[in-house]
Coordinates of C-alpha atoms (C1' of nucleotides) in Angstrom, one line a residue:
Chain C
M18 CA -123.9 -11.0 236.3
E19 CA -126.3 -7.8 235.4
T20 CA -126.8 -4.9 237.8
T21 CA -129.6 -5.1 239.7
Y22 CA -131.5 -2.2 241.6
R23 CA -133.6 -2.1 244.4
T24 CA -136.8 0.8 244.7
Q25 CA -135.2 3.7 245.8
A26 CA -131.9 3.7 243.3
F27 CA -134.3 2.2 240.6
A28 CA -136.8 5.2 240.6
R29 CA -134.3 7.4 240.9
L30 CA -132.5 6.1 237.8
A31 CA -135.9 6.3 235.6
G32 CA -137.0 9.3 237.2
V33 CA -140.1 8.4 238.9
T34 CA -141.1 8.1 242.9
V35 CA -141.1 4.9 244.8
R36 CA -144.6 5.1 245.2
T37 CA -145.2 5.1 241.5
L38 CA -143.4 1.6 241.3
H39 CA -145.2 0.3 244.4
H40 CA -148.4 1.2 242.4
Y41 CA -147.4 -0.1 239.1
D42 CA -146.1 -3.5 240.7
R43 CA -149.7 -3.8 242.5
I44 CA -151.5 -3.2 239.4
G45 CA -149.4 -5.7 237.5
L46 CA -147.9 -3.1 234.8
L47 CA -144.1 -3.6 235.9
K48 CA -143.3 -6.5 238.3
P49 CA -140.0 -6.8 239.4
E50 CA -138.0 -9.8 240.8
R51 CA -138.0 -10.4 244.8
S52 CA -135.1 -10.9 246.9
Q53 CA -135.8 -13.7 249.5
S54 CA -136.4 -11.2 252.1
G55 CA -139.1 -9.7 249.9
Y56 CA -137.2 -6.6 248.4
R57 CA -138.2 -5.7 245.2
V58 CA -135.0 -6.3 242.2
Y59 CA -135.6 -4.3 238.9
T60 CA -132.9 -5.0 236.4
A61 CA -132.3 -3.7 233.0
P62 CA -135.0 -5.1 230.6
H63 CA -137.2 -3.3 233.7
L64 CA -135.9 -0.3 233.2
E65 CA -136.2 -0.4 229.4
R66 CA -140.1 -1.5 230.2
L67 CA -140.6 1.7 232.8
E68 CA -139.1 3.8 229.9
Q69 CA -141.8 2.8 227.5
I70 CA -144.7 3.0 230.3
V71 CA -143.4 6.5 231.2
A72 CA -143.1 7.5 227.2
L73 CA -146.5 6.7 226.7
R74 CA -148.3 8.3 230.0
F75 CA -146.3 11.4 228.3
L76 CA -148.8 10.8 225.6
G77 CA -151.7 10.7 227.8
L78 CA -152.6 7.2 227.6
S79 CA -154.4 5.8 231.1
L80 CA -152.3 2.7 232.8
K81 CA -154.9 0.6 231.4
E82 CA -154.6 1.5 227.6
I83 CA -150.6 1.4 228.5
R84 CA -151.0 -2.3 230.0
E85 CA -152.8 -3.1 226.9
V86 CA -150.3 -2.1 224.3
I87 CA -147.2 -3.1 226.3
V88 CA -147.5 -6.3 228.5
R89 CA -149.5 -8.3 225.8
E90 CA -149.4 -6.6 222.7
R91 CA -153.1 -6.9 222.4
R92 CA -153.8 -3.7 220.5
S93 CA -151.7 -2.6 217.7
L94 CA -149.2 0.7 218.8
P95 CA -149.7 2.8 215.5
A96 CA -153.5 2.4 215.8
V97 CA -153.6 2.9 219.5
L98 CA -151.1 6.2 218.8
A99 CA -152.9 7.4 216.0
A100 CA -156.2 7.5 218.4
Q101 CA -154.7 9.0 221.0
R102 CA -153.2 11.9 218.2
R103 CA -156.6 12.8 217.5
M104 CA -157.9 12.7 221.2
L105 CA -154.9 15.1 222.0
E106 CA -156.0 17.3 219.0
S107 CA -159.6 17.7 220.5
R108 CA -157.9 18.3 223.7
R109 CA -156.1 21.1 222.4
H110 CA -158.8 22.4 220.6
Q111 CA -160.6 22.8 223.8
L112 CA -157.9 24.4 225.5
D113 CA -157.5 26.9 222.6
R114 CA -161.0 27.8 223.1
A115 CA -160.8 28.5 227.1
I116 CA -157.8 30.5 226.5
A117 CA -159.6 32.5 223.9
A118 CA -162.5 33.2 226.3
I119 CA -160.4 34.2 228.6
E120 CA -158.0 36.5 226.4
R121 CA -161.2 38.2 224.7
A122 CA -163.6 38.9 227.9
E123 CA -160.3 40.5 229.1
A124 CA -159.9 42.4 226.0
A125 CA -163.1 43.4 225.8
V126 CA -163.2 44.7 229.5
K127 CA -160.3 46.3 229.2
A128 CA -161.4 48.4 226.5
G129 CA -164.4 49.7 228.4
Q130 CA -167.3 47.9 228.3
P131 CA -168.9 48.4 231.7
T132 CA -172.4 47.3 231.3
T133 CA -171.0 44.1 231.4
T134 CA -168.9 42.1 234.0
L135 CA -166.1 39.9 233.2
L136 CA -167.6 36.8 234.3
S137 CA -170.6 37.7 231.8
R138 CA -168.4 38.6 228.8
I139 CA -166.8 35.0 229.3
I140 CA -170.2 33.5 229.3
E141 CA -171.2 35.4 226.2
E142 CA -168.0 34.7 224.7
I143 CA -168.4 30.8 225.4
A144 CA -171.8 30.9 223.7
M145 CA -170.7 32.9 221.0
Q146 CA -168.0 30.1 220.1
E147 CA -170.6 27.2 220.5
Q148 CA -172.8 28.9 217.9
T149 CA -169.7 29.6 215.8
E150 CA -168.7 26.1 216.1
F151 CA -172.4 24.7 215.6
M152 CA -173.0 26.9 212.5
N153 CA -169.9 26.1 210.8
R154 CA -171.4 22.5 209.8
Y155 CA -173.6 24.1 207.7
Y156 CA -171.5 27.2 205.9
N157 CA -168.8 26.1 203.3
D158 CA -165.3 27.3 203.7
A159 CA -165.8 30.7 201.7
A160 CA -168.7 31.5 203.8
Q161 CA -166.6 30.6 207.0
T162 CA -164.1 32.9 206.1
A163 CA -166.6 35.5 205.1
L164 CA -168.0 35.2 208.4
E165 CA -165.1 35.5 210.3
E166 CA -164.3 38.6 208.7
R167 CA -167.9 40.2 209.5
R168 CA -167.6 38.9 213.0
K169 CA -164.2 41.5 213.5
Q170 CA -166.7 44.3 212.8
W171 CA -169.3 43.3 215.3
N172 CA -169.5 44.4 218.7
P173 CA -172.2 43.3 221.5
A174 CA -174.0 47.0 220.9
D175 CA -174.4 46.4 217.1
Q176 CA -175.9 42.9 218.1
E177 CA -178.5 44.5 220.4
K178 CA -179.4 46.8 217.6
V179 CA -179.9 44.3 215.3
T180 CA -182.0 42.0 217.8
E181 CA -183.9 44.8 218.5
E182 CA -184.9 45.7 214.8
W183 CA -186.0 42.0 214.6
R184 CA -187.9 42.4 217.3
A185 CA -190.0 45.5 215.5
F186 CA -190.1 43.6 212.7
F187 CA -191.8 40.8 214.3
R188 CA -194.2 43.0 215.9
D189 CA -195.0 44.9 213.0
V190 CA -195.9 41.4 211.1
R191 CA -198.1 40.4 213.9
A192 CA -200.0 43.4 213.5
V193 CA -201.1 42.7 210.0
L194 CA -201.9 39.2 210.1
H195 CA -205.3 39.7 209.0
E196 CA -204.0 41.7 205.7
D197 CA -203.8 40.8 202.2
P198 CA -200.2 39.2 202.0
A199 CA -200.2 41.1 198.5
S200 CA -201.2 44.2 200.0
P201 CA -198.5 47.3 199.1
H202 CA -198.2 47.6 203.1
V203 CA -197.2 43.7 203.6
Q204 CA -195.0 44.1 200.6
S205 CA -193.0 46.8 202.4
L206 CA -192.8 44.0 205.2
V207 CA -191.2 41.8 202.7
D208 CA -188.6 44.6 201.7
R209 CA -187.8 45.2 205.5
W210 CA -187.5 41.5 205.7
T211 CA -185.0 41.1 202.7
E212 CA -183.0 44.2 203.9
L213 CA -182.6 42.8 207.4
V214 CA -181.3 39.3 206.1
G215 CA -179.3 40.9 203.9
R216 CA -177.5 42.9 206.6
F217 CA -176.4 39.8 207.8
T218 CA -175.5 37.7 204.7
G219 CA -173.9 40.9 203.2
G220 CA -175.1 39.8 200.0
D221 CA -172.5 36.9 199.9
P222 CA -174.3 33.9 198.1
N223 CA -172.5 31.4 200.1
I224 CA -173.6 33.0 203.4
C225 CA -176.9 32.9 202.1
S226 CA -177.0 29.6 201.2
G227 CA -175.5 28.4 204.5
L228 CA -178.1 30.6 206.4
N229 CA -181.0 28.7 204.8
Q230 CA -179.7 25.2 206.1
V231 CA -179.0 26.5 209.4
W232 CA -182.3 28.1 209.6
A233 CA -184.1 24.7 207.8
D234 CA -182.3 22.7 210.4
R235 CA -183.5 24.5 213.4
D236 CA -185.2 21.8 215.2
N237 CA -181.6 20.2 215.9
W238 CA -180.0 23.4 217.2
P239 CA -178.2 22.8 220.9
A240 CA -180.5 24.0 223.5
G241 CA -178.4 27.3 224.5
M242 CA -179.0 28.7 220.7
K243 CA -182.6 27.6 220.5
Q244 CA -183.4 29.2 223.8
Q245 CA -181.7 32.4 222.5
S246 CA -183.6 32.9 219.4
Q247 CA -186.8 31.5 220.9
E248 CA -188.5 34.6 220.4
F249 CA -188.3 34.4 216.6
F250 CA -189.8 31.3 216.5
D251 CA -193.1 32.2 215.3
Q252 CA -194.4 29.9 213.1
E253 CA -197.7 32.0 212.2
V254 CA -195.2 35.1 211.3
W255 CA -192.8 33.1 209.2
D256 CA -196.2 31.4 207.1
F257 CA -197.4 35.0 206.5
M258 CA -193.9 35.9 205.2
A259 CA -193.7 33.1 202.8
R260 CA -197.3 34.1 201.3
A261 CA -196.6 37.5 201.1
R262 CA -193.1 36.6 199.2
S263 CA -194.9 33.8 197.0
A264 CA -197.6 36.9 196.2
R265 CA -194.7 39.3 195.3
K266 CA -193.8 36.5 192.8
R267 CA -196.8 36.4 190.9
Chain L
M11 CA -194.9 34.6 240.9
E12 CA -191.4 33.3 239.3
T13 CA -191.3 30.5 237.7
T14 CA -189.5 27.7 239.6
Y15 CA -188.1 24.3 238.5
R16 CA -187.5 21.1 240.2
T17 CA -184.2 18.9 239.3
Q18 CA -184.7 17.2 236.2
A19 CA -185.9 20.4 234.5
F20 CA -183.4 22.6 235.7
A21 CA -180.8 20.2 234.8
R22 CA -182.1 19.9 231.4
L23 CA -182.7 23.7 231.3
A24 CA -178.6 24.3 232.0
G25 CA -177.5 21.4 230.2
V26 CA -176.2 19.5 233.1
T27 CA -177.1 16.5 234.8
V28 CA -179.1 15.8 237.9
R29 CA -176.5 14.1 239.9
T30 CA -174.3 17.4 239.2
L31 CA -177.0 19.5 240.7
H32 CA -176.9 17.2 243.6
H33 CA -173.5 17.3 243.9
Y34 CA -173.1 21.5 243.6
D35 CA -175.9 21.2 246.6
R36 CA -174.2 19.0 248.9
I37 CA -170.7 20.5 248.5
G38 CA -172.5 23.8 248.8
L39 CA -171.8 25.5 245.5
L40 CA -175.3 25.9 244.6
K41 CA -178.2 25.2 247.2
P42 CA -181.6 25.8 246.1
E43 CA -184.7 26.2 248.1
R44 CA -187.0 23.2 249.1
S45 CA -190.5 22.4 249.0
Q46 CA -192.0 21.0 252.2
S47 CA -191.9 17.4 250.9
G48 CA -188.2 18.4 250.4
Y49 CA -188.0 18.5 246.9
R50 CA -185.2 21.0 245.5
V51 CA -186.9 24.3 244.0
Y52 CA -184.7 26.3 241.9
T53 CA -185.4 30.1 240.3
A54 CA -183.8 32.4 237.8
P55 CA -181.3 33.3 240.3
H56 CA -180.0 29.8 240.3
L57 CA -180.0 30.0 236.6
E58 CA -177.7 32.5 236.8
R59 CA -175.4 31.4 239.3
L60 CA -175.2 27.8 237.8
E61 CA -174.2 29.7 234.3
Q62 CA -171.7 31.5 236.1
I63 CA -170.3 27.7 237.4
V64 CA -170.4 26.2 234.0
A65 CA -168.4 28.8 232.6
L66 CA -165.8 28.8 235.2
R67 CA -165.6 25.2 234.8
F68 CA -165.4 25.5 231.1
L69 CA -162.2 27.5 232.0
G70 CA -160.7 24.9 233.9
L71 CA -161.2 26.2 237.5
S72 CA -161.8 23.5 240.5
L73 CA -165.3 23.6 242.2
K74 CA -163.0 24.8 245.1
E75 CA -162.0 27.7 243.1
I76 CA -165.1 28.4 241.5
R77 CA -166.6 28.8 245.3
E78 CA -163.8 30.8 246.2
V79 CA -164.2 33.3 243.2
I80 CA -168.5 33.0 243.2
V81 CA -170.1 32.1 246.4
R82 CA -168.2 34.6 248.5
E83 CA -165.9 37.0 246.4
R84 CA -163.0 36.1 248.5
R85 CA -160.5 36.1 245.5
S86 CA -160.6 38.5 242.5
L87 CA -161.9 37.2 239.2
P88 CA -159.4 39.1 237.3
A89 CA -156.3 37.9 239.0
V90 CA -157.7 34.3 238.9
L91 CA -158.2 34.5 235.2
A92 CA -154.8 35.7 234.6
A93 CA -153.3 33.0 236.5
Q94 CA -155.8 30.4 235.0
R95 CA -154.8 31.4 231.4
R96 CA -151.2 30.9 232.2
M97 CA -152.2 27.3 233.4
L98 CA -154.0 26.7 230.3
E99 CA -151.2 27.8 228.1
S100 CA -148.6 25.7 229.9
R101 CA -151.1 22.8 229.7
R102 CA -151.3 23.6 225.8
H103 CA -147.6 23.5 225.4
Q104 CA -147.4 20.0 226.8
L105 CA -150.2 18.9 224.8
D106 CA -148.3 20.3 221.6
R107 CA -145.1 18.5 222.9
A108 CA -147.1 15.2 223.1
I109 CA -148.7 15.6 219.6
A110 CA -145.5 16.4 218.0
A111 CA -143.7 13.4 219.6
I112 CA -146.3 11.1 218.2
E113 CA -146.3 12.9 214.8
R114 CA -142.6 13.2 214.4
A115 CA -142.2 9.5 215.6
E116 CA -144.8 8.3 213.0
A117 CA -143.2 10.4 210.1
A118 CA -139.6 8.8 211.0
V119 CA -140.8 5.3 211.2
K120 CA -143.0 6.1 207.8
A121 CA -139.7 7.6 206.1
G122 CA -138.4 4.0 207.1
Q123 CA -135.7 3.6 209.7
P124 CA -136.3 0.3 210.7
T125 CA -133.6 0.3 213.1
T126 CA -135.8 1.8 215.6
T127 CA -139.2 0.7 216.3
L128 CA -142.1 3.3 216.9
L129 CA -142.3 3.2 220.6
S130 CA -138.2 3.9 220.6
R131 CA -138.7 6.7 218.3
I132 CA -141.3 8.2 220.6
I133 CA -138.7 7.8 223.6
E134 CA -136.4 9.3 221.6
E135 CA -138.4 12.1 220.6
I136 CA -139.5 12.9 224.0
A137 CA -135.9 12.8 225.4
M138 CA -134.6 15.3 222.4
Q139 CA -137.7 17.5 223.5
E140 CA -136.5 17.6 226.9
Q141 CA -133.0 18.4 226.1
T142 CA -133.8 21.2 223.6
E143 CA -136.1 22.7 226.0
F144 CA -133.4 22.9 228.8
M145 CA -130.8 23.7 226.7
N146 CA -132.7 26.9 225.4
R147 CA -132.3 28.2 228.7
Y148 CA -128.4 28.6 227.5
Y149 CA -129.0 30.0 224.2
N150 CA -129.9 33.5 223.1
D151 CA -132.8 33.8 220.7
A152 CA -130.4 34.2 217.9
A153 CA -128.5 30.7 218.6
Q154 CA -131.9 29.2 219.4
T155 CA -133.4 29.8 215.9
A156 CA -129.9 29.0 214.1
L157 CA -130.0 25.6 216.0
E158 CA -133.7 25.0 215.1
E159 CA -132.4 25.2 211.5
R160 CA -129.6 23.0 212.1
R161 CA -131.9 20.4 213.6
K162 CA -134.0 20.3 210.6
Q163 CA -130.8 19.0 208.8
W164 CA -130.1 16.4 211.3
N165 CA -131.1 12.8 211.1
P166 CA -130.4 9.8 213.6
A167 CA -127.8 8.7 211.6
D168 CA -125.7 11.6 211.3
Q169 CA -126.2 12.0 214.9
E170 CA -124.7 8.6 215.5
K171 CA -121.9 8.9 213.2
V172 CA -120.9 12.3 215.2
T173 CA -120.9 10.6 218.5
E174 CA -118.8 7.9 217.4
E175 CA -116.0 10.4 216.2
W176 CA -116.2 11.8 219.5
R177 CA -116.0 8.5 221.0
A178 CA -112.8 7.8 218.8
F179 CA -111.4 11.3 220.0
F180 CA -111.8 10.3 223.5
R181 CA -110.1 7.1 222.9
D182 CA -107.2 9.0 220.9
V183 CA -106.7 11.7 223.9
R184 CA -106.6 8.6 226.5
A185 CA -104.0 6.8 224.8
V186 CA -101.5 10.3 225.0
L187 CA -102.2 11.4 228.4
H188 CA -98.7 10.9 229.3
E189 CA -97.0 13.0 226.5
D190 CA -96.3 16.5 226.6
P191 CA -99.2 18.5 225.9
A192 CA -97.1 20.8 223.6
S193 CA -96.1 18.0 221.5
P194 CA -97.3 18.2 217.9
H195 CA -99.2 15.3 218.4
V196 CA -101.4 16.6 221.1
Q197 CA -101.5 19.8 219.1
S198 CA -103.3 18.1 216.1
L199 CA -105.5 16.5 218.5
V200 CA -106.7 20.4 219.8
D201 CA -107.2 20.8 216.0
R202 CA -109.6 18.0 215.8
W203 CA -111.4 19.1 219.2
T204 CA -111.5 22.5 217.0
E205 CA -113.2 21.0 214.4
L206 CA -115.6 18.5 215.9
V207 CA -116.8 21.6 218.2
G208 CA -117.1 23.8 215.0
R209 CA -119.0 21.0 213.5
F210 CA -121.7 21.5 215.7
T211 CA -121.4 25.3 216.1
G212 CA -121.1 25.8 212.5
G213 CA -119.3 29.1 213.6
D214 CA -121.9 30.5 214.9
P215 CA -120.6 33.0 218.0
N216 CA -124.3 32.9 219.3
I217 CA -124.2 29.0 219.5
C218 CA -120.7 28.9 220.6
S219 CA -121.3 31.2 223.7
G220 CA -124.4 29.2 224.4
L221 CA -122.6 26.0 224.2
N222 CA -119.8 27.1 226.7
Q223 CA -122.5 28.2 229.3
V224 CA -124.4 24.5 228.7
W225 CA -121.2 22.9 229.3
A226 CA -119.9 25.1 232.2
D227 CA -123.1 24.1 234.2
R228 CA -123.2 20.4 233.3
D229 CA -123.8 19.4 236.9
N230 CA -127.3 20.9 236.7
W231 CA -128.3 19.0 233.7
P232 CA -131.3 16.9 234.1
A233 CA -130.9 13.0 235.0
G234 CA -131.5 12.1 231.3
M235 CA -128.9 14.4 229.7
K236 CA -126.5 13.6 232.2
Q237 CA -126.6 9.7 231.5
Q238 CA -126.7 10.1 228.3
S239 CA -123.3 12.2 227.8
Q240 CA -121.6 10.5 230.8
E241 CA -119.3 8.7 228.5
F242 CA -118.0 12.3 227.8
F243 CA -117.7 13.3 231.2
D244 CA -114.0 12.3 231.8
Q245 CA -112.3 15.3 233.7
E246 CA -108.9 13.6 233.1
V247 CA -109.1 14.3 229.3
W248 CA -110.6 17.7 229.7
D249 CA -108.0 18.6 232.2
F250 CA -105.5 17.5 229.8
M251 CA -106.9 19.1 226.9
A252 CA -107.3 22.3 228.6
R253 CA -103.3 22.2 229.0
A254 CA -102.6 21.6 225.8
R255 CA -104.6 24.7 224.5
S256 CA -103.2 26.7 226.9
A257 CA -99.7 25.2 225.7
R258 CA -100.4 26.5 222.1
K259 CA -101.5 29.9 223.2
R260 CA -98.1 30.7 224.5
Chain V
dT13 C1' -128.4 0.1 268.7
dT14 C1' -129.3 2.5 265.1
dG15 C1' -129.8 4.4 260.7
dA16 C1' -131.2 4.2 256.2
dC17 C1' -134.3 1.7 253.4
dA18 C1' -138.0 -1.9 252.1
dC19 C1' -142.8 -3.9 252.9
dT20 C1' -147.5 -3.7 253.5
dC21 C1' -152.1 -1.6 254.4
dA22 C1' -155.1 2.1 253.8
dC23 C1' -157.2 6.9 253.4
dG24 C1' -157.5 11.0 250.3
dA25 C1' -158.4 13.3 246.6
dA26 C1' -161.8 15.4 241.9
dG27 C1' -165.9 15.7 240.0
dC28 C1' -169.4 13.1 239.1
dG29 C1' -171.6 8.2 237.2
dT30 C1' -174.2 4.6 239.0
dT31 C1' -176.6 1.6 241.4
dA32 C1' -180.2 0.4 245.5
dC33 C1' -183.5 1.7 247.8
dC34 C1' -187.6 4.4 249.0
dG35 C1' -191.1 8.0 249.2
dT36 C1' -194.2 12.0 246.6
dC37 C1' -197.3 13.5 242.7
dC38 C1' -201.0 13.2 239.4
Chain T
dA15 C1' -202.6 2.2 241.8
dG16 C1' -198.5 2.7 238.4
dG17 C1' -195.6 5.4 236.5
dA18 C1' -192.6 9.2 236.4
dC19 C1' -189.8 11.9 239.1
dG20 C1' -188.2 13.2 243.7
dG21 C1' -184.7 12.2 247.9
dT22 C1' -180.5 9.9 250.6
dA23 C1' -176.6 6.6 250.6
dA24 C1' -172.9 4.9 249.3
dC25 C1' -169.5 2.7 246.2
dG26 C1' -166.6 3.2 241.6
dC27 C1' -163.2 5.0 238.9
dT28 C1' -158.3 7.5 238.4
dT29 C1' -153.1 8.0 239.7
dC30 C1' -150.4 8.3 242.8
dG31 C1' -149.2 11.4 247.8
dT32 C1' -149.0 10.5 252.3
dG33 C1' -148.7 8.4 256.2
dA34 C1' -148.7 4.6 260.2
dG35 C1' -146.8 0.7 261.7
dT36 C1' -143.2 -2.8 261.0
dG37 C1' -139.3 -6.0 259.4
dT38 C1' -134.0 -6.1 257.0
dC39 C1' -129.7 -5.2 256.5
dA40 C1' -125.9 -4.7 249.5

DNA sequence: TTGACACTCACGAAGCGTTACCGTCC
DNA sequence: AGGACGGTAACGCTTCGTGAGTGTCA
């Protein structure tokens, strides 16, 4: 003597569309009874199950996953939900990155940086984020917060200036590759090198240590980062500087 | 004399798949040159455009939207991005709700509430969120924060107890519908009513005002909420209580 | 007879992944 | 001549929305 519903009434009751019920029926997720004329007939237990389906869909599970959890308890619900939570958190992280990219690009353009258009700023911002995320694997917590502070002080113009100084430094080193690494002239280049690195580390030993690790692992950098610093991947220059530094030590 | 790339090399360079390039070519989003043999030939300008496409895709724009922005500047980029930011923020809000639902359901079950299973707790949690969001349209900021505090003190058992008290109150009122609204017995019911309402408002005038608005607009409640409080939608009881209260005033 | 509602196909949509089959280049 | 790489064509995946055409009657 229980209340029964036909498709439309049941759909309204549960807050879904008729088409959705048809779909769930077809894929075997929620199969109602049938009247002799072939009409779908839903009852209270169906409502309960549909509520479960809707809830899990709200959590972002696919219908296939829902079926595995509900129809036959093939998979443990707590485990699935824990996994789902991690997925959602990572999606949220991605969303945050996208939102931040738009916001910061808008802010930068509004603050009047006519050299780059909004779209270019966004591309830069995304690249920055990628680099930051990747590099954070090498820096410990102290270094990460220190770098965070540092970045707030930076702006694209500063960045461009520093890059230019490194470029000049490399030119100067390449010009003296034939000289004695211990010569005063070359040793002054070691000082310049120390100064340039110190400009980035700010003397922070945490940052310094992380930087060494980043550089040591440069073969594994993502393509975008590699490409961007390709001009500084001159093994000959680095070898020469290494010899110059060890000459200094003695 | 510019560098050219064929499909695979170009794909690696830009960090996308060959299939993606084929797709963009077919839908007219990024059309490379062709060699005599029909091979796709990409050059630097193509790379620039592809970077823009990838960036906008990162922000969640559809390929159609990207085409409208990039291929022919039919739509203003700043406007599109502002709209996109709002979309992303609303998606983020949805994600937060899903994550919160899982977290709180897990916590509630772990804290030992054997009456309800994890899945049921999630359904309750989602319903709660819906109600909260909907009701917040009626409460001002002060009332919302006050209610927020209140909810932290609540637990399902309390909720059940209060519901039971309202149920008893309705039974008692229905039993005296034929009596004089001004009789001492009925007037004591008015006191009980005041007390029950006060239990929810906590005497806060902001909450009180919001509650009145919520109740006045109960025809527009979402289906789920209506259904849940359906047992208290007894017009006869409310009319009788109104008469009893106006009898008290005189 | 006529609404109102029910049923079963079946295409469409977004963004590629994934064969399948065949030509080009070195 | 073989293997790496290029091309096109076309189905698959996901979750229903949206008709089209037709039957039922709570």
